[in-house]
Amino acid sequence: MKNLIREDIDWVAVKEEFKNAAPFNHVAIDNFFLPEVAEQLSNEFPDYDDPALGVHNNPVENKKVLNKWDKFPKLTYQAFTYLGREEFVDRMRNLLDDYRLWLDVGLNGGGWHLHSRGGNNNVHLDYNIHPKLGEQRKLNIIIYLTPNWDPSWGGGLELWTHDDNVNQPKEMVKLVDNVYNRAVIFDTTQNSWHGLPKYITCPEGVVRKSLAAYYVRPAPEGAINRGKALFAPREEQKNDPEVAEVIRKRSGTDTASEFHIGAK
């Protein structure tokens, strides 16, 4: 399979930025895929109303998803395969100085993510222990694939500090704008609160498109056994018992499926 990303990425500089970033280790790489690859990947996304997409629509998230390999068009299939190839995984291992790392090929929680007008994703911590593998999710890579996105529409990734006293996000300190063909890589094990809590205001018919893949490693002793994402309420949702109940159920491995409408 041919190379899909640009060959002049300065991985030494990428690692330096990743290691020194706040509020947790992260880095953005612009012009990640080769131009013709990014264009075709963007074009391979389905329409937002495609019945093949799964739906998350509740008080803490509004998006559509698909992670079924047999539904991916050819280049999308190749892109996810490439992200799991040793030559690329070695880049991710080097960021962490940890060679016990590999792609979750099942794309649990990953794959295609789509947000339309009014879409959002409350600030949250990702699952920590993979519900089927028992391994720790360590690293996310998300690649934005909507051309000509206007930052005024929102859709940027907010990164928040952690409040140890209440185990909740404390302050938004970084916004990573939704820039076409930008890859965002971040460590998910550092109380890594992130999300897009503000409603997206893009025009009808425009969709925020992203590819998401996750890397796992053996779970360290004493790792928090969080098998689903833990969401935080938006400011106007605080002290709302109904939202609190949604968050409780959405974070439970036995109850989270109540908030996912499966693809047809």
PDB file of C-alpha atoms in Angstrom:
ATOM      1  CA  MET A   1       0.000   0.000   0.000  1.00  0.00           C
ATOM      2  CA  LYS A   2       1.335   3.423  -0.938  1.00  0.00           C
ATOM      3  CA  ASN A   3       2.236   6.105   1.576  1.00  0.00           C
ATOM      4  CA  LEU A   4      -0.788   8.261   2.423  1.00  0.00           C
ATOM      5  CA  ILE A   5       0.739  11.040   4.525  1.00  0.00           C
ATOM      6  CA  ARG A   6       3.224  13.707   3.551  1.00  0.00           C
ATOM      7  CA  GLU A   7       6.803  12.567   3.882  1.00  0.00           C
ATOM      8  CA  ASP A   8       8.305  15.824   5.174  1.00  0.00           C
ATOM      9  CA  ILE A   9       6.630  15.794   8.598  1.00  0.00           C
ATOM     10  CA  ASP A  10       9.297  16.726  11.155  1.00  0.00           C
ATOM     11  CA  TRP A  11       8.652  14.016  13.723  1.00  0.00           C
ATOM     12  CA  VAL A  12      11.396  15.308  16.025  1.00  0.00           C
ATOM     13  CA  ALA A  13       9.606  18.665  16.264  1.00  0.00           C
ATOM     14  CA  VAL A  14       6.253  16.895  16.605  1.00  0.00           C
ATOM     15  CA  LYS A  15       7.524  14.955  19.613  1.00  0.00           C
ATOM     16  CA  GLU A  16       8.979  18.080  21.220  1.00  0.00           C
ATOM     17  CA  GLU A  17       5.683  19.934  20.880  1.00  0.00           C
ATOM     18  CA  PHE A  18       3.710  16.916  22.105  1.00  0.00           C
ATOM     19  CA  LYS A  19       5.823  16.478  25.231  1.00  0.00           C
ATOM     20  CA  ASN A  20       5.683  20.163  26.193  1.00  0.00           C
ATOM     21  CA  ALA A  21       1.999  20.830  25.521  1.00  0.00           C
ATOM     22  CA  ALA A  22      -0.591  21.765  28.122  1.00  0.00           C
ATOM     23  CA  PRO A  23      -3.003  20.939  29.689  1.00  0.00           C
ATOM     24  CA  PHE A  24      -1.958  17.432  28.605  1.00  0.00           C
ATOM     25  CA  ASN A  25       0.344  16.032  25.950  1.00  0.00           C
ATOM     26  CA  HIS A  26      -0.973  16.834  22.476  1.00  0.00           C
ATOM     27  CA  VAL A  27       0.098  18.059  19.060  1.00  0.00           C
ATOM     28  CA  ALA A  28      -1.545  19.211  15.824  1.00  0.00           C
ATOM     29  CA  ILE A  29      -0.044  18.308  12.448  1.00  0.00           C
ATOM     30  CA  ASP A  30      -1.321  20.327   9.506  1.00  0.00           C
ATOM     31  CA  ASN A  31      -1.506  19.006   5.934  1.00  0.00           C
ATOM     32  CA  PHE A  32      -1.322  15.500   7.371  1.00  0.00           C
ATOM     33  CA  PHE A  33      -2.511  13.433   4.423  1.00  0.00           C
ATOM     34  CA  LEU A  34      -1.230  13.992   0.917  1.00  0.00           C
ATOM     35  CA  PRO A  35      -3.545  16.565  -0.735  1.00  0.00           C
ATOM     36  CA  GLU A  36      -5.145  14.127  -3.152  1.00  0.00           C
ATOM     37  CA  VAL A  37      -5.645  11.605  -0.336  1.00  0.00           C
ATOM     38  CA  ALA A  38      -7.327  14.138   1.952  1.00  0.00           C
ATOM     39  CA  GLU A  39      -9.635  15.233  -0.850  1.00  0.00           C
ATOM     40  CA  GLN A  40     -10.741  11.697  -1.669  1.00  0.00           C
ATOM     41  CA  LEU A  41     -11.164  10.763   2.002  1.00  0.00           C
ATOM     42  CA  SER A  42     -13.407  13.780   2.494  1.00  0.00           C
ATOM     43  CA  ASN A  43     -15.440  12.840  -0.564  1.00  0.00           C
ATOM     44  CA  GLU A  44     -15.887   9.271   0.681  1.00  0.00           C
ATOM     45  CA  PHE A  45     -17.873  10.366   3.741  1.00  0.00           C
ATOM     46  CA  PRO A  46     -21.574   9.519   3.465  1.00  0.00           C
ATOM     47  CA  ASP A  47     -24.378  12.056   3.570  1.00  0.00           C
ATOM     48  CA  TYR A  48     -25.407  13.016   7.087  1.00  0.00           C
ATOM     49  CA  ASP A  49     -28.805  11.347   6.663  1.00  0.00           C
ATOM     50  CA  ASP A  50     -27.322   8.059   5.431  1.00  0.00           C
ATOM     51  CA  PRO A  51     -29.116   5.223   7.286  1.00  0.00           C
ATOM     52  CA  ALA A  52     -25.820   3.328   7.609  1.00  0.00           C
ATOM     53  CA  LEU A  53     -24.688   5.799  10.281  1.00  0.00           C
ATOM     54  CA  GLY A  54     -25.190   5.242  13.983  1.00  0.00           C
ATOM     55  CA  VAL A  55     -26.725   8.100  15.962  1.00  0.00           C
ATOM     56  CA  HIS A  56     -25.816   9.673  19.305  1.00  0.00           C
ATOM     57  CA  ASN A  57     -28.378  12.347  20.169  1.00  0.00           C
ATOM     58  CA  ASN A  58     -28.861  13.143  23.845  1.00  0.00           C
ATOM     59  CA  PRO A  59     -28.231  16.074  26.209  1.00  0.00           C
ATOM     60  CA  VAL A  60     -24.428  15.592  26.160  1.00  0.00           C
ATOM     61  CA  GLU A  61     -23.715  14.659  22.525  1.00  0.00           C
ATOM     62  CA  ASN A  62     -25.186  15.034  19.065  1.00  0.00           C
ATOM     63  CA  LYS A  63     -23.257  13.290  16.297  1.00  0.00           C
ATOM     64  CA  LYS A  64     -23.319  10.392  13.864  1.00  0.00           C
ATOM     65  CA  VAL A  65     -20.739   7.643  13.611  1.00  0.00           C
ATOM     66  CA  LEU A  66     -19.673   4.551  11.726  1.00  0.00           C
ATOM     67  CA  ASN A  67     -16.869   2.128  12.558  1.00  0.00           C
ATOM     68  CA  LYS A  68     -17.747  -0.915  10.458  1.00  0.00           C
ATOM     69  CA  TRP A  69     -14.845  -1.814   8.201  1.00  0.00           C
ATOM     70  CA  ASP A  70     -17.053  -3.443   5.582  1.00  0.00           C
ATOM     71  CA  LYS A  71     -18.918  -0.150   5.113  1.00  0.00           C
ATOM     72  CA  PHE A  72     -15.789   1.929   4.446  1.00  0.00           C
ATOM     73  CA  PRO A  73     -14.969   2.861   0.839  1.00  0.00           C
ATOM     74  CA  LYS A  74     -11.603   1.767  -0.515  1.00  0.00           C
ATOM     75  CA  LEU A  75      -9.370   4.679   0.486  1.00  0.00           C
ATOM     76  CA  THR A  76     -10.970   5.104   3.920  1.00  0.00           C
ATOM     77  CA  TYR A  77     -10.322   1.410   4.532  1.00  0.00           C
ATOM     78  CA  GLN A  78      -6.721   1.929   3.445  1.00  0.00           C
ATOM     79  CA  ALA A  79      -6.335   4.990   5.678  1.00  0.00           C
ATOM     80  CA  PHE A  80      -7.367   3.146   8.834  1.00  0.00           C
ATOM     81  CA  THR A  81      -5.145   0.238   7.807  1.00  0.00           C
ATOM     82  CA  TYR A  82      -2.235   2.652   7.336  1.00  0.00           C
ATOM     83  CA  LEU A  83      -2.736   4.064  10.842  1.00  0.00           C
ATOM     84  CA  GLY A  84      -2.185   0.539  12.152  1.00  0.00           C
ATOM     85  CA  ARG A  85       0.908  -0.268  10.088  1.00  0.00           C
ATOM     86  CA  GLU A  86       4.128  -0.743  12.038  1.00  0.00           C
ATOM     87  CA  GLU A  87       5.841   2.151  10.271  1.00  0.00           C
ATOM     88  CA  PHE A  88       3.183   4.578  11.531  1.00  0.00           C
ATOM     89  CA  VAL A  89       2.558   2.973  14.917  1.00  0.00           C
ATOM     90  CA  ASP A  90       6.292   3.286  15.558  1.00  0.00           C
ATOM     91  CA  ARG A  91       5.870   7.057  15.185  1.00  0.00           C
ATOM     92  CA  MET A  92       3.194   6.995  17.881  1.00  0.00           C
ATOM     93  CA  ARG A  93       5.325   4.789  20.117  1.00  0.00           C
ATOM     94  CA  ASN A  94       8.195   7.210  19.783  1.00  0.00           C
ATOM     95  CA  LEU A  95       5.985  10.093  20.933  1.00  0.00           C
ATOM     96  CA  LEU A  96       5.391   8.209  24.168  1.00  0.00           C
ATOM     97  CA  ASP A  97       8.761   6.493  24.510  1.00  0.00           C
ATOM     98  CA  ASP A  98       6.658   3.383  24.998  1.00  0.00           C
ATOM     99  CA  TYR A  99       6.819   0.575  22.470  1.00  0.00           C
ATOM    100  CA  ARG A 100       3.951  -1.373  24.025  1.00  0.00           C
ATOM    101  CA  LEU A 101       1.391   0.372  21.832  1.00  0.00           C
ATOM    102  CA  TRP A 102      -0.831  -0.717  18.959  1.00  0.00           C
ATOM    103  CA  LEU A 103      -3.941   0.361  17.086  1.00  0.00           C
ATOM    104  CA  ASP A 104      -7.340  -0.758  18.317  1.00  0.00           C
ATOM    105  CA  VAL A 105      -8.225  -2.327  14.980  1.00  0.00           C
ATOM    106  CA  GLY A 106     -11.838  -2.741  16.096  1.00  0.00           C
ATOM    107  CA  LEU A 107     -12.167   1.068  16.138  1.00  0.00           C
ATOM    108  CA  ASN A 108     -14.177   0.963  19.360  1.00  0.00           C
ATOM    109  CA  GLY A 109     -15.615   4.489  19.517  1.00  0.00           C
ATOM    110  CA  GLY A 110     -13.619   5.480  16.436  1.00  0.00           C
ATOM    111  CA  GLY A 111     -14.118   5.485  12.680  1.00  0.00           C
ATOM    112  CA  TRP A 112     -16.124   8.188  10.924  1.00  0.00           C
ATOM    113  CA  HIS A 113     -17.503  10.993  13.123  1.00  0.00           C
ATOM    114  CA  LEU A 114     -19.947  13.526  11.669  1.00  0.00           C
ATOM    115  CA  HIS A 115     -21.477  16.642  13.246  1.00  0.00           C
ATOM    116  CA  SER A 116     -24.015  18.839  11.480  1.00  0.00           C
ATOM    117  CA  ARG A 117     -25.519  22.176  12.487  1.00  0.00           C
ATOM    118  CA  GLY A 118     -26.409  21.967  16.186  1.00  0.00           C
ATOM    119  CA  GLY A 119     -23.952  19.144  16.786  1.00  0.00           C
ATOM    120  CA  ASN A 120     -21.868  19.012  19.936  1.00  0.00           C
ATOM    121  CA  ASN A 121     -19.922  16.729  22.225  1.00  0.00           C
ATOM    122  CA  ASN A 122     -19.742  17.789  25.872  1.00  0.00           C
ATOM    123  CA  VAL A 123     -16.313  17.904  27.466  1.00  0.00           C
ATOM    124  CA  HIS A 124     -15.442  14.391  28.572  1.00  0.00           C
ATOM    125  CA  LEU A 125     -12.815  11.852  29.526  1.00  0.00           C
ATOM    126  CA  ASP A 126     -12.545   8.957  27.088  1.00  0.00           C
ATOM    127  CA  TYR A 127     -12.957   5.398  28.234  1.00  0.00           C
ATOM    128  CA  ASN A 128      -9.763   4.253  29.959  1.00  0.00           C
ATOM    129  CA  ILE A 129      -9.996   0.460  29.776  1.00  0.00           C
ATOM    130  CA  HIS A 130     -11.136  -1.072  26.508  1.00  0.00           C
ATOM    131  CA  PRO A 131     -14.403  -2.902  27.284  1.00  0.00           C
ATOM    132  CA  LYS A 132     -13.455  -5.947  25.192  1.00  0.00           C
ATOM    133  CA  LEU A 133      -9.648  -6.038  25.216  1.00  0.00           C
ATOM    134  CA  GLY A 134      -9.020  -4.991  28.810  1.00  0.00           C
ATOM    135  CA  GLU A 135      -6.191  -2.759  27.570  1.00  0.00           C
ATOM    136  CA  GLN A 136      -5.694   0.913  28.316  1.00  0.00           C
ATOM    137  CA  ARG A 137      -6.574   3.497  25.706  1.00  0.00           C
ATOM    138  CA  LYS A 138      -3.493   5.691  25.566  1.00  0.00           C
ATOM    139  CA  LEU A 139      -3.476   7.832  22.438  1.00  0.00           C
ATOM    140  CA  ASN A 140      -6.056   9.375  20.103  1.00  0.00           C
ATOM    141  CA  ILE A 141      -5.547  10.546  16.547  1.00  0.00           C
ATOM    142  CA  ILE A 142      -8.300  12.616  14.946  1.00  0.00           C
ATOM    143  CA  ILE A 143      -8.036  14.008  11.418  1.00  0.00           C
ATOM    144  CA  TYR A 144     -10.381  16.800  10.323  1.00  0.00           C
ATOM    145  CA  LEU A 145     -11.637  16.451   6.765  1.00  0.00           C
ATOM    146  CA  THR A 146     -14.108  19.248   6.004  1.00  0.00           C
ATOM    147  CA  PRO A 147     -12.641  21.692   3.447  1.00  0.00           C
ATOM    148  CA  ASN A 148     -13.347  25.421   3.737  1.00  0.00           C
ATOM    149  CA  TRP A 149     -14.542  25.201   7.333  1.00  0.00           C
ATOM    150  CA  ASP A 150     -15.144  28.626   8.872  1.00  0.00           C
ATOM    151  CA  PRO A 151     -13.798  28.777  12.464  1.00  0.00           C
ATOM    152  CA  SER A 152     -16.696  31.069  13.385  1.00  0.00           C
ATOM    153  CA  TRP A 153     -18.958  28.022  13.064  1.00  0.00           C
ATOM    154  CA  GLY A 154     -17.221  26.413  16.047  1.00  0.00           C
ATOM    155  CA  GLY A 155     -16.287  22.754  15.927  1.00  0.00           C
ATOM    156  CA  GLY A 156     -12.804  23.236  17.380  1.00  0.00           C
ATOM    157  CA  LEU A 157     -11.517  20.802  19.976  1.00  0.00           C
ATOM    158  CA  GLU A 158     -11.469  22.318  23.469  1.00  0.00           C
ATOM    159  CA  LEU A 159      -8.803  21.079  25.893  1.00  0.00           C
ATOM    160  CA  TRP A 160      -9.496  21.583  29.606  1.00  0.00           C
ATOM    161  CA  THR A 161      -7.563  21.360  32.854  1.00  0.00           C
ATOM    162  CA  HIS A 162      -8.635  18.945  35.578  1.00  0.00           C
ATOM    163  CA  ASP A 163     -10.104  19.830  38.969  1.00  0.00           C
ATOM    164  CA  ASP A 164      -8.845  17.185  41.389  1.00  0.00           C
ATOM    165  CA  ASN A 165     -11.291  18.220  44.082  1.00  0.00           C
ATOM    166  CA  VAL A 166     -14.423  17.304  42.123  1.00  0.00           C
ATOM    167  CA  ASN A 167     -13.017  15.125  39.306  1.00  0.00           C
ATOM    168  CA  GLN A 168     -14.430  17.519  36.717  1.00  0.00           C
ATOM    169  CA  PRO A 169     -13.029  19.819  34.034  1.00  0.00           C
ATOM    170  CA  LYS A 170     -11.867  23.125  35.462  1.00  0.00           C
ATOM    171  CA  GLU A 171     -10.836  25.572  32.736  1.00  0.00           C
ATOM    172  CA  MET A 172     -10.590  25.570  28.948  1.00  0.00           C
ATOM    173  CA  VAL A 173      -6.998  26.501  28.125  1.00  0.00           C
ATOM    174  CA  LYS A 174      -6.573  25.450  24.491  1.00  0.00           C
ATOM    175  CA  LEU A 175      -8.754  25.449  21.387  1.00  0.00           C
ATOM    176  CA  VAL A 176      -7.569  23.386  18.421  1.00  0.00           C
ATOM    177  CA  ASP A 177      -9.458  24.762  15.434  1.00  0.00           C
ATOM    178  CA  ASN A 178     -11.187  22.439  13.007  1.00  0.00           C
ATOM    179  CA  VAL A 179      -8.756  22.933  10.101  1.00  0.00           C
ATOM    180  CA  TYR A 180      -9.056  20.766   6.999  1.00  0.00           C
ATOM    181  CA  ASN A 181      -6.479  17.952   6.873  1.00  0.00           C
ATOM    182  CA  ARG A 182      -5.214  18.677  10.391  1.00  0.00           C
ATOM    183  CA  ALA A 183      -4.364  15.687  12.579  1.00  0.00           C
ATOM    184  CA  VAL A 184      -4.655  16.067  16.347  1.00  0.00           C
ATOM    185  CA  ILE A 185      -2.868  13.527  18.527  1.00  0.00           C
ATOM    186  CA  PHE A 186      -3.248  13.493  22.301  1.00  0.00           C
ATOM    187  CA  ASP A 187      -2.636  11.371  25.372  1.00  0.00           C
ATOM    188  CA  THR A 188      -5.925  10.271  26.917  1.00  0.00           C
ATOM    189  CA  THR A 189      -4.511   9.170  30.293  1.00  0.00           C
ATOM    190  CA  GLN A 190      -3.615  12.551  31.820  1.00  0.00           C
ATOM    191  CA  ASN A 191      -7.090  13.581  33.021  1.00  0.00           C
ATOM    192  CA  SER A 192      -7.491  14.653  29.403  1.00  0.00           C
ATOM    193  CA  TRP A 193     -10.787  16.538  29.373  1.00  0.00           C
ATOM    194  CA  HIS A 194     -11.710  17.480  25.812  1.00  0.00           C
ATOM    195  CA  GLY A 195     -14.726  18.030  23.582  1.00  0.00           C
ATOM    196  CA  LEU A 196     -16.753  20.473  21.525  1.00  0.00           C
ATOM    197  CA  PRO A 197     -19.421  21.535  24.011  1.00  0.00           C
ATOM    198  CA  LYS A 198     -20.648  24.578  22.097  1.00  0.00           C
ATOM    199  CA  TYR A 199     -23.276  23.915  19.450  1.00  0.00           C
ATOM    200  CA  ILE A 200     -21.877  23.999  15.923  1.00  0.00           C
ATOM    201  CA  THR A 201     -23.384  26.790  13.803  1.00  0.00           C
ATOM    202  CA  CYS A 202     -22.346  25.703  10.312  1.00  0.00           C
ATOM    203  CA  PRO A 203     -24.913  26.184   7.527  1.00  0.00           C
ATOM    204  CA  GLU A 204     -27.421  23.433   6.839  1.00  0.00           C
ATOM    205  CA  GLY A 205     -25.839  20.876   4.539  1.00  0.00           C
ATOM    206  CA  VAL A 206     -22.300  21.426   5.837  1.00  0.00           C
ATOM    207  CA  VAL A 207     -20.890  18.622   7.986  1.00  0.00           C
ATOM    208  CA  ARG A 208     -17.902  18.509  10.323  1.00  0.00           C
ATOM    209  CA  LYS A 209     -16.115  15.338   9.214  1.00  0.00           C
ATOM    210  CA  SER A 210     -13.354  13.559  11.077  1.00  0.00           C
ATOM    211  CA  LEU A 211     -11.551  10.237  11.146  1.00  0.00           C
ATOM    212  CA  ALA A 212     -10.746   8.918  14.615  1.00  0.00           C
ATOM    213  CA  ALA A 213      -8.500   6.050  15.669  1.00  0.00           C
ATOM    214  CA  TYR A 214      -7.161   5.034  19.058  1.00  0.00           C
ATOM    215  CA  TYR A 215      -4.053   3.292  20.314  1.00  0.00           C
ATOM    216  CA  VAL A 216      -3.982   0.970  23.317  1.00  0.00           C
ATOM    217  CA  ARG A 217      -1.353  -0.585  25.550  1.00  0.00           C
ATOM    218  CA  PRO A 218      -1.315  -3.094  28.425  1.00  0.00           C
ATOM    219  CA  ALA A 219      -3.258  -1.615  31.321  1.00  0.00           C
ATOM    220  CA  PRO A 220      -0.934  -0.557  34.149  1.00  0.00           C
ATOM    221  CA  GLU A 221      -1.656  -1.853  37.624  1.00  0.00           C
ATOM    222  CA  GLY A 222      -4.199   0.325  39.402  1.00  0.00           C
ATOM    223  CA  ALA A 223      -5.536   1.930  36.216  1.00  0.00           C
ATOM    224  CA  ILE A 224      -9.010   3.410  36.593  1.00  0.00           C
ATOM    225  CA  ASN A 225     -11.510   0.917  35.204  1.00  0.00           C
ATOM    226  CA  ARG A 226     -13.572   3.372  33.149  1.00  0.00           C
ATOM    227  CA  GLY A 227     -15.068   1.428  30.257  1.00  0.00           C
ATOM    228  CA  LYS A 228     -17.090   4.283  28.749  1.00  0.00           C
ATOM    229  CA  ALA A 229     -16.666   8.027  28.340  1.00  0.00           C
ATOM    230  CA  LEU A 230     -17.355  10.217  31.368  1.00  0.00           C
ATOM    231  CA  PHE A 231     -19.108  13.418  30.304  1.00  0.00           C
ATOM    232  CA  ALA A 232     -19.302  16.703  32.177  1.00  0.00           C
ATOM    233  CA  PRO A 233     -22.378  18.944  32.096  1.00  0.00           C
ATOM    234  CA  ARG A 234     -22.252  22.255  30.295  1.00  0.00           C
ATOM    235  CA  GLU A 235     -22.580  25.294  32.544  1.00  0.00           C
ATOM    236  CA  GLU A 236     -26.338  25.572  32.016  1.00  0.00           C
ATOM    237  CA  GLN A 237     -26.747  21.833  32.714  1.00  0.00           C
ATOM    238  CA  LYS A 238     -25.131  21.831  36.131  1.00  0.00           C
ATOM    239  CA  ASN A 239     -27.480  20.785  38.946  1.00  0.00           C
ATOM    240  CA  ASP A 240     -29.943  19.371  36.387  1.00  0.00           C
ATOM    241  CA  PRO A 241     -30.886  15.918  37.734  1.00  0.00           C
ATOM    242  CA  GLU A 242     -32.018  14.642  34.329  1.00  0.00           C
ATOM    243  CA  VAL A 243     -28.667  15.506  32.749  1.00  0.00           C
ATOM    244  CA  ALA A 244     -26.853  13.957  35.710  1.00  0.00           C
ATOM    245  CA  GLU A 245     -28.786  10.736  35.145  1.00  0.00           C
ATOM    246  CA  VAL A 246     -27.920  10.732  31.434  1.00  0.00           C
ATOM    247  CA  ILE A 247     -24.242  11.185  32.310  1.00  0.00           C
ATOM    248  CA  ARG A 248     -24.415   8.359  34.851  1.00  0.00           C
ATOM    249  CA  LYS A 249     -25.998   5.953  32.391  1.00  0.00           C
ATOM    250  CA  ARG A 250     -23.862   7.090  29.449  1.00  0.00           C
ATOM    251  CA  SER A 251     -20.724   6.246  31.461  1.00  0.00           C
ATOM    252  CA  GLY A 252     -21.894   2.751  32.385  1.00  0.00           C
ATOM    253  CA  THR A 253     -20.750  -0.215  30.316  1.00  0.00           C
ATOM    254  CA  ASP A 254     -24.155  -1.854  30.831  1.00  0.00           C
ATOM    255  CA  THR A 255     -26.270   1.236  30.122  1.00  0.00           C
ATOM    256  CA  ALA A 256     -24.385   3.345  27.544  1.00  0.00           C
ATOM    257  CA  SER A 257     -26.027   1.480  24.655  1.00  0.00           C
ATOM    258  CA  GLU A 258     -29.324   3.170  25.569  1.00  0.00           C
ATOM    259  CA  PHE A 259     -27.918   6.338  23.998  1.00  0.00           C
ATOM    260  CA  HIS A 260     -26.825   4.849  20.668  1.00  0.00           C
ATOM    261  CA  ILE A 261     -29.230   4.256  17.806  1.00  0.00           C
ATOM    262  CA  GLY A 262     -27.625   1.604  15.654  1.00  0.00           C
ATOM    263  CA  ALA A 263     -27.159   1.829  11.928  1.00  0.00           C
ATOM    264  CA  LYS A 264     -29.698   0.143   9.696  1.00  0.00           C
TER     265      LYS A 264
END
